[in-house]
Amino acid sequence: MSGEQENEVVQPSQALFFQSCPSRVRTWYTDPDFSVRNRVEDPIQKKAKSLTQMKEQGNAAFRSGRLQEAYDLYTQALNIDPNNVYTNSKLYANRATVCSKINKPHEAIADCTKAIELDETYLKAYHRRAKSYMLTEQYEEAVRDYEKIFKMDKSRQNRQFLQDAKLELKKSKRKDFYKILGINKSASEDEIKKAYRKRALLHHPDRHSSATDDVKKAEEKKFKEIGEAYSVLSDPKKKARYDSGHDLEDLDGPAGFQDIDPNLIFQSFFGGPGGGAPGGFYSSGFPPGGFQFQFG
């Protein structure tokens, strides 16, 4: 190897060239006729240089908060050299990060999957995909990714990520009281009450007294679930235990979650027999105490 080759500085585009085309690298150093001019004009190295420039432009746009521009630049870069596996895996991961920033978690998942297909050891891509799975409530997939991550890097933080994903998976298999009331997990006490009022009135069996037996049964079930949800979420202690992942059975006890009578909750909320009701509920056709029914 000549002194010129030994002291030559490797540029980023050359590094990509080395990674994507090792056979050409051997020619670079062993063929005496492979002149400096040929090196510069090598079409594969040109692609590598163009790929580097486009990737760096995308990174600069991302750092400046120009997210759509960064997305477009990463997309253009991915079209330059489909055979450059190493760099394209990074580009997919970078574009996934942009997707997560612009609230496109499903696209982020797709790009992370492509990055992992190109590099099965790409820890950053697994992390990004797992986080996106959590955001889209795909907890089983998130657990699988975090298990893979923890095998690759047994850090305390990764252990916690895995535990959190398993907890969310467990919680997802219970009745989702927030969805039953149509509220988010940060709902205030007043929002919980308003949601109960709206849904209890909508699904009260007296409203569906002339419906078919199947519809009556379905509405009774919904009304009971609405009562259960309100019973838990309106009680700070029960709500805290529910949010922390306790099973519904674990909430049982003198101050816990028990078999709920939705009629009693409804009467208590709307004033009970003889007590009237907010919004003129009884004047709308539902008599006080006239909504007792049995659940099968």
Short mmCIF file of C-alpha atoms in Angstrom, two decimals:
data_model
loop_
_atom_site.label_atom_id
_atom_site.label_comp_id
_atom_site.label_asym_id
_atom_site.label_seq_id
_atom_site.Cartn_x
_atom_site.Cartn_y
_atom_site.Cartn_z
CA MET A 1 0.00 0.00 0.00
CA SER A 2 1.42 3.41 -0.96
CA GLY A 3 2.01 6.23 1.50
CA GLU A 4 -0.73 8.21 -0.23
CA GLN A 5 -3.29 5.44 0.47
CA GLU A 6 -2.15 5.01 4.06
CA ASN A 7 -2.61 8.71 4.85
CA GLU A 8 -5.76 9.25 2.83
CA VAL A 9 -8.75 10.52 4.82
CA VAL A 10 -11.88 8.40 4.38
CA GLN A 11 -14.88 10.60 3.64
CA PRO A 12 -18.42 9.67 4.79
CA SER A 13 -19.42 8.78 1.25
CA GLN A 14 -16.37 6.51 0.99
CA ALA A 15 -17.33 4.83 4.24
CA LEU A 16 -20.74 4.03 2.80
CA PHE A 17 -19.02 2.83 -0.34
CA PHE A 18 -16.89 0.45 1.73
CA GLN A 19 -19.93 -0.88 3.58
CA SER A 20 -22.05 -1.38 0.49
CA CYS A 21 -19.41 -2.68 -1.89
CA PRO A 22 -16.50 -4.57 -0.28
CA SER A 23 -15.42 -6.16 -3.57
CA ARG A 24 -14.84 -2.73 -5.08
CA VAL A 25 -12.83 -1.77 -2.02
CA ARG A 26 -10.42 -4.64 -2.73
CA THR A 27 -9.99 -3.28 -6.27
CA TRP A 28 -9.42 0.20 -4.80
CA TYR A 29 -6.34 -0.95 -2.93
CA THR A 30 -4.95 -3.81 -5.05
CA ASP A 31 -5.34 -2.73 -8.66
CA PRO A 32 -2.47 -0.36 -9.66
CA ASP A 33 -4.43 0.79 -12.70
CA PHE A 34 -7.42 1.84 -10.57
CA SER A 35 -6.46 5.51 -10.65
CA VAL A 36 -7.61 8.32 -8.40
CA ARG A 37 -9.73 9.60 -11.26
CA ASN A 38 -11.48 6.25 -11.58
CA ARG A 39 -12.10 6.17 -7.86
CA VAL A 40 -13.86 9.53 -7.93
CA GLU A 41 -16.00 8.65 -10.92
CA ASP A 42 -16.93 5.17 -9.76
CA PRO A 43 -20.76 5.03 -10.12
CA ILE A 44 -21.25 3.10 -6.89
CA GLN A 45 -19.17 5.62 -4.97
CA LYS A 46 -21.19 8.41 -6.59
CA LYS A 47 -24.35 6.83 -5.25
CA ALA A 48 -22.81 6.53 -1.81
CA LYS A 49 -21.81 10.20 -1.88
CA SER A 50 -25.26 11.28 -3.02
CA LEU A 51 -26.83 9.06 -0.35
CA THR A 52 -24.68 10.64 2.36
CA GLN A 53 -25.52 14.17 1.27
CA MET A 54 -29.25 13.48 1.14
CA LYS A 55 -29.21 11.78 4.54
CA GLU A 56 -27.29 14.69 6.11
CA GLN A 57 -29.74 17.17 4.57
CA GLY A 58 -32.61 15.19 6.07
CA ASN A 59 -30.90 15.18 9.47
CA ALA A 60 -30.38 18.94 9.29
CA ALA A 61 -34.04 19.51 8.40
CA PHE A 62 -35.12 17.30 11.29
CA ARG A 63 -32.92 19.13 13.78
CA SER A 64 -34.39 22.43 12.58
CA GLY A 65 -37.95 21.18 13.07
CA ARG A 66 -38.74 21.03 9.34
CA LEU A 67 -40.29 17.60 9.71
CA GLN A 68 -42.09 17.28 6.38
CA GLU A 69 -38.94 18.34 4.55
CA ALA A 70 -36.94 15.78 6.53
CA TYR A 71 -39.49 13.09 5.65
CA ASP A 72 -39.27 13.96 1.95
CA LEU A 73 -35.45 13.97 1.97
CA TYR A 74 -35.26 10.58 3.68
CA THR A 75 -37.74 9.23 1.14
CA GLN A 76 -35.66 10.55 -1.76
CA ALA A 77 -32.52 9.09 -0.22
CA LEU A 78 -34.14 5.66 0.00
CA ASN A 79 -34.56 5.70 -3.78
CA ILE A 80 -30.89 6.35 -4.52
CA ASP A 81 -29.36 2.94 -3.86
CA PRO A 82 -31.70 0.09 -2.84
CA ASN A 83 -28.68 -2.18 -2.42
CA ASN A 84 -27.06 -0.11 0.32
CA VAL A 85 -28.53 -2.13 3.17
CA TYR A 86 -26.61 -0.47 6.00
CA THR A 87 -27.56 3.12 5.18
CA ASN A 88 -31.11 2.35 4.13
CA SER A 89 -31.81 0.74 7.49
CA LYS A 90 -30.75 4.02 9.13
CA LEU A 91 -32.89 6.02 6.72
CA TYR A 92 -35.99 3.95 7.48
CA ALA A 93 -35.38 4.41 11.21
CA ASN A 94 -34.89 8.15 10.76
CA ARG A 95 -38.08 8.44 8.73
CA ALA A 96 -39.89 6.44 11.42
CA THR A 97 -38.77 9.01 13.97
CA VAL A 98 -40.25 11.76 11.81
CA CYS A 99 -43.51 9.81 11.55
CA SER A 100 -43.70 9.53 15.31
CA LYS A 101 -43.22 13.30 15.60
CA ILE A 102 -46.06 14.05 13.15
CA ASN A 103 -48.44 11.62 14.84
CA LYS A 104 -48.27 8.80 12.29
CA PRO A 105 -47.43 5.84 14.55
CA HIS A 106 -48.65 3.20 12.09
CA GLU A 107 -46.28 4.53 9.42
CA ALA A 108 -43.52 4.62 12.04
CA ILE A 109 -44.15 0.94 12.76
CA ALA A 110 -43.94 0.10 9.06
CA ASP A 111 -40.64 1.96 8.61
CA CYS A 112 -39.13 0.41 11.73
CA THR A 113 -40.09 -3.02 10.45
CA LYS A 114 -38.27 -2.31 7.18
CA ALA A 115 -35.23 -1.09 9.10
CA ILE A 116 -35.20 -4.27 11.19
CA GLU A 117 -35.57 -6.43 8.08
CA LEU A 118 -32.35 -4.85 6.80
CA ASP A 119 -30.57 -5.02 10.17
CA GLU A 120 -31.93 -7.48 12.74
CA THR A 121 -29.63 -6.06 15.43
CA TYR A 122 -30.85 -2.46 15.07
CA LEU A 123 -31.75 -1.67 18.68
CA LYS A 124 -32.95 1.88 17.99
CA ALA A 125 -35.48 0.62 15.44
CA TYR A 126 -36.83 -1.94 17.91
CA HIS A 127 -37.23 0.81 20.52
CA ARG A 128 -39.05 3.12 18.15
CA ARG A 129 -41.37 0.34 16.95
CA ALA A 130 -42.13 -0.84 20.51
CA LYS A 131 -42.99 2.72 21.55
CA SER A 132 -45.28 3.08 18.53
CA TYR A 133 -46.96 -0.21 19.37
CA MET A 134 -47.65 1.15 22.86
CA LEU A 135 -49.14 4.35 21.41
CA THR A 136 -51.47 2.34 19.16
CA GLU A 137 -52.39 -0.02 22.02
CA GLN A 138 -50.86 -3.06 20.31
CA TYR A 139 -49.53 -4.34 23.60
CA GLU A 140 -48.77 -7.94 22.63
CA GLU A 141 -46.53 -6.68 19.82
CA ALA A 142 -44.92 -4.18 22.18
CA VAL A 143 -44.14 -6.92 24.71
CA ARG A 144 -42.48 -9.02 21.99
CA ASP A 145 -40.29 -6.11 20.92
CA TYR A 146 -39.32 -5.19 24.48
CA GLU A 147 -38.45 -8.82 25.18
CA LYS A 148 -36.17 -8.74 22.14
CA ILE A 149 -34.68 -5.43 23.29
CA PHE A 150 -34.01 -6.76 26.78
CA LYS A 151 -32.22 -9.80 25.36
CA MET A 152 -30.00 -7.45 23.37
CA ASP A 153 -29.42 -4.97 26.19
CA LYS A 154 -30.23 -6.07 29.74
CA SER A 155 -30.33 -2.57 31.20
CA ARG A 156 -32.55 -1.52 34.10
CA GLN A 157 -34.38 0.90 31.82
CA ASN A 158 -35.16 -1.81 29.26
CA ARG A 159 -36.40 -4.09 32.04
CA GLN A 160 -38.77 -1.32 33.13
CA PHE A 161 -40.00 -0.81 29.57
CA LEU A 162 -40.79 -4.53 29.38
CA GLN A 163 -42.61 -4.50 32.72
CA ASP A 164 -44.66 -1.47 31.69
CA ALA A 165 -45.67 -3.13 28.42
CA LYS A 166 -46.71 -6.31 30.24
CA LEU A 167 -48.79 -4.27 32.67
CA GLU A 168 -50.57 -2.46 29.84
CA LEU A 169 -51.21 -5.81 28.14
CA LYS A 170 -52.76 -7.14 31.35
CA LYS A 171 -54.90 -4.02 31.75
CA SER A 172 -56.07 -4.24 28.13
CA LYS A 173 -57.63 -7.63 28.78
CA ARG A 174 -59.96 -6.22 31.46
CA LYS A 175 -63.10 -4.21 30.86
CA ASP A 176 -61.98 -0.78 29.74
CA PHE A 177 -64.07 1.52 31.90
CA TYR A 178 -62.74 4.58 30.11
CA LYS A 179 -63.96 3.32 26.76
CA ILE A 180 -67.30 2.29 28.26
CA LEU A 181 -67.88 5.90 29.35
CA GLY A 182 -66.26 7.33 26.22
CA ILE A 183 -63.60 9.34 28.03
CA ASN A 184 -59.81 9.41 28.13
CA LYS A 185 -57.67 8.44 31.09
CA SER A 186 -57.02 12.05 32.07
CA ALA A 187 -60.73 12.87 32.39
CA SER A 188 -61.67 15.07 35.32
CA GLU A 189 -64.26 14.20 37.96
CA ASP A 190 -66.76 16.48 36.25
CA GLU A 191 -66.11 14.87 32.86
CA ILE A 192 -66.66 11.42 34.36
CA LYS A 193 -70.03 12.53 35.78
CA LYS A 194 -71.12 14.10 32.49
CA ALA A 195 -70.14 10.96 30.59
CA TYR A 196 -72.08 8.74 32.99
CA ARG A 197 -75.17 10.94 32.77
CA LYS A 198 -75.12 10.94 28.97
CA ARG A 199 -74.61 7.20 28.56
CA ALA A 200 -76.88 6.10 31.40
CA LEU A 201 -79.76 8.07 29.87
CA LEU A 202 -78.97 6.71 26.41
CA HIS A 203 -78.90 3.05 27.45
CA HIS A 204 -81.47 3.02 30.26
CA PRO A 205 -83.76 -0.02 29.74
CA ASP A 206 -86.94 2.07 30.04
CA ARG A 207 -85.87 3.91 26.90
CA HIS A 208 -85.87 0.59 25.06
CA SER A 209 -88.98 -1.00 26.61
CA SER A 210 -90.64 -1.49 23.22
CA ALA A 211 -87.56 -2.98 21.53
CA THR A 212 -87.00 -6.65 20.74
CA ASP A 213 -85.82 -9.00 23.44
CA ASP A 214 -82.31 -9.08 21.97
CA VAL A 215 -82.05 -5.30 21.97
CA LYS A 216 -83.41 -5.10 25.52
CA LYS A 217 -80.81 -7.62 26.71
CA ALA A 218 -78.00 -5.73 24.96
CA GLU A 219 -79.08 -2.40 26.45
CA GLU A 220 -79.38 -3.89 29.94
CA LYS A 221 -75.81 -5.19 29.63
CA LYS A 222 -74.52 -1.79 28.49
CA PHE A 223 -76.40 -0.06 31.30
CA LYS A 224 -74.87 -2.39 33.88
CA GLU A 225 -71.35 -1.87 32.50
CA ILE A 226 -71.86 1.90 32.56
CA GLY A 227 -72.80 1.64 36.23
CA GLU A 228 -69.73 -0.48 36.98
CA ALA A 229 -67.48 1.97 35.17
CA TYR A 230 -68.90 4.96 37.03
CA SER A 231 -68.71 3.14 40.37
CA VAL A 232 -64.96 2.66 39.93
CA LEU A 233 -63.89 5.83 38.13
CA SER A 234 -65.88 8.16 40.39
CA ASP A 235 -64.15 6.77 43.49
CA PRO A 236 -60.55 8.07 43.75
CA LYS A 237 -59.26 5.00 45.62
CA LYS A 238 -60.89 2.49 43.30
CA LYS A 239 -59.80 4.50 40.27
CA ALA A 240 -56.18 4.61 41.46
CA ARG A 241 -56.11 0.85 41.99
CA TYR A 242 -57.81 0.24 38.64
CA ASP A 243 -55.30 2.52 36.87
CA SER A 244 -52.39 0.73 38.54
CA GLY A 245 -53.44 -2.55 36.96
CA HIS A 246 -55.34 -4.38 39.69
CA ASP A 247 -57.81 -6.97 38.45
CA LEU A 248 -61.47 -6.15 39.02
CA GLU A 249 -61.67 -8.99 41.52
CA ASP A 250 -58.83 -7.40 43.50
CA LEU A 251 -60.99 -4.32 44.02
CA ASP A 252 -63.52 -6.34 46.00
CA GLY A 253 -64.02 -5.64 49.69
CA PRO A 254 -65.79 -3.21 52.01
CA ALA A 255 -64.36 -0.21 50.15
CA GLY A 256 -63.73 -1.91 46.87
CA PHE A 257 -65.40 -3.00 43.68
CA GLN A 258 -68.41 -5.24 44.25
CA ASP A 259 -71.26 -6.56 42.18
CA ILE A 260 -72.91 -3.30 41.17
CA ASP A 261 -76.65 -2.65 41.10
CA PRO A 262 -76.92 -0.12 38.25
CA ASN A 263 -80.39 0.92 39.41
CA LEU A 264 -79.07 2.12 42.77
CA ILE A 265 -76.27 4.06 41.10
CA PHE A 266 -78.76 5.62 38.70
CA GLN A 267 -81.18 6.56 41.49
CA SER A 268 -78.37 8.03 43.57
CA PHE A 269 -77.01 10.03 40.65
CA PHE A 270 -80.36 11.39 39.44
CA GLY A 271 -81.92 12.01 42.82
CA GLY A 272 -83.84 8.79 43.49
CA PRO A 273 -87.61 8.28 43.86
CA GLY A 274 -89.33 11.46 44.93
CA GLY A 275 -86.11 13.43 44.66
CA GLY A 276 -86.45 14.66 41.11
CA ALA A 277 -83.59 14.57 38.62
CA PRO A 278 -81.32 17.04 36.88
CA GLY A 279 -82.34 17.97 33.38
CA GLY A 280 -85.97 16.93 33.86
CA PHE A 281 -85.23 13.25 33.37
CA TYR A 282 -88.40 12.03 35.03
CA SER A 283 -90.52 14.49 33.11
CA SER A 284 -89.20 12.87 29.94
CA GLY A 285 -91.12 9.70 30.63
CA PHE A 286 -89.01 7.62 33.05
CA PRO A 287 -90.93 7.37 36.36
CA PRO A 288 -89.01 7.40 39.65
CA GLY A 289 -88.20 3.87 40.74
CA GLY A 290 -89.72 2.48 37.56
CA PHE A 291 -86.53 1.06 36.09
CA GLN A 292 -85.92 -2.06 38.15
CA PHE A 293 -84.95 -5.13 36.15
CA GLN A 294 -83.02 -8.32 36.61
CA PHE A 295 -79.77 -9.29 34.95
CA GLY A 296 -79.17 -12.81 33.77
#
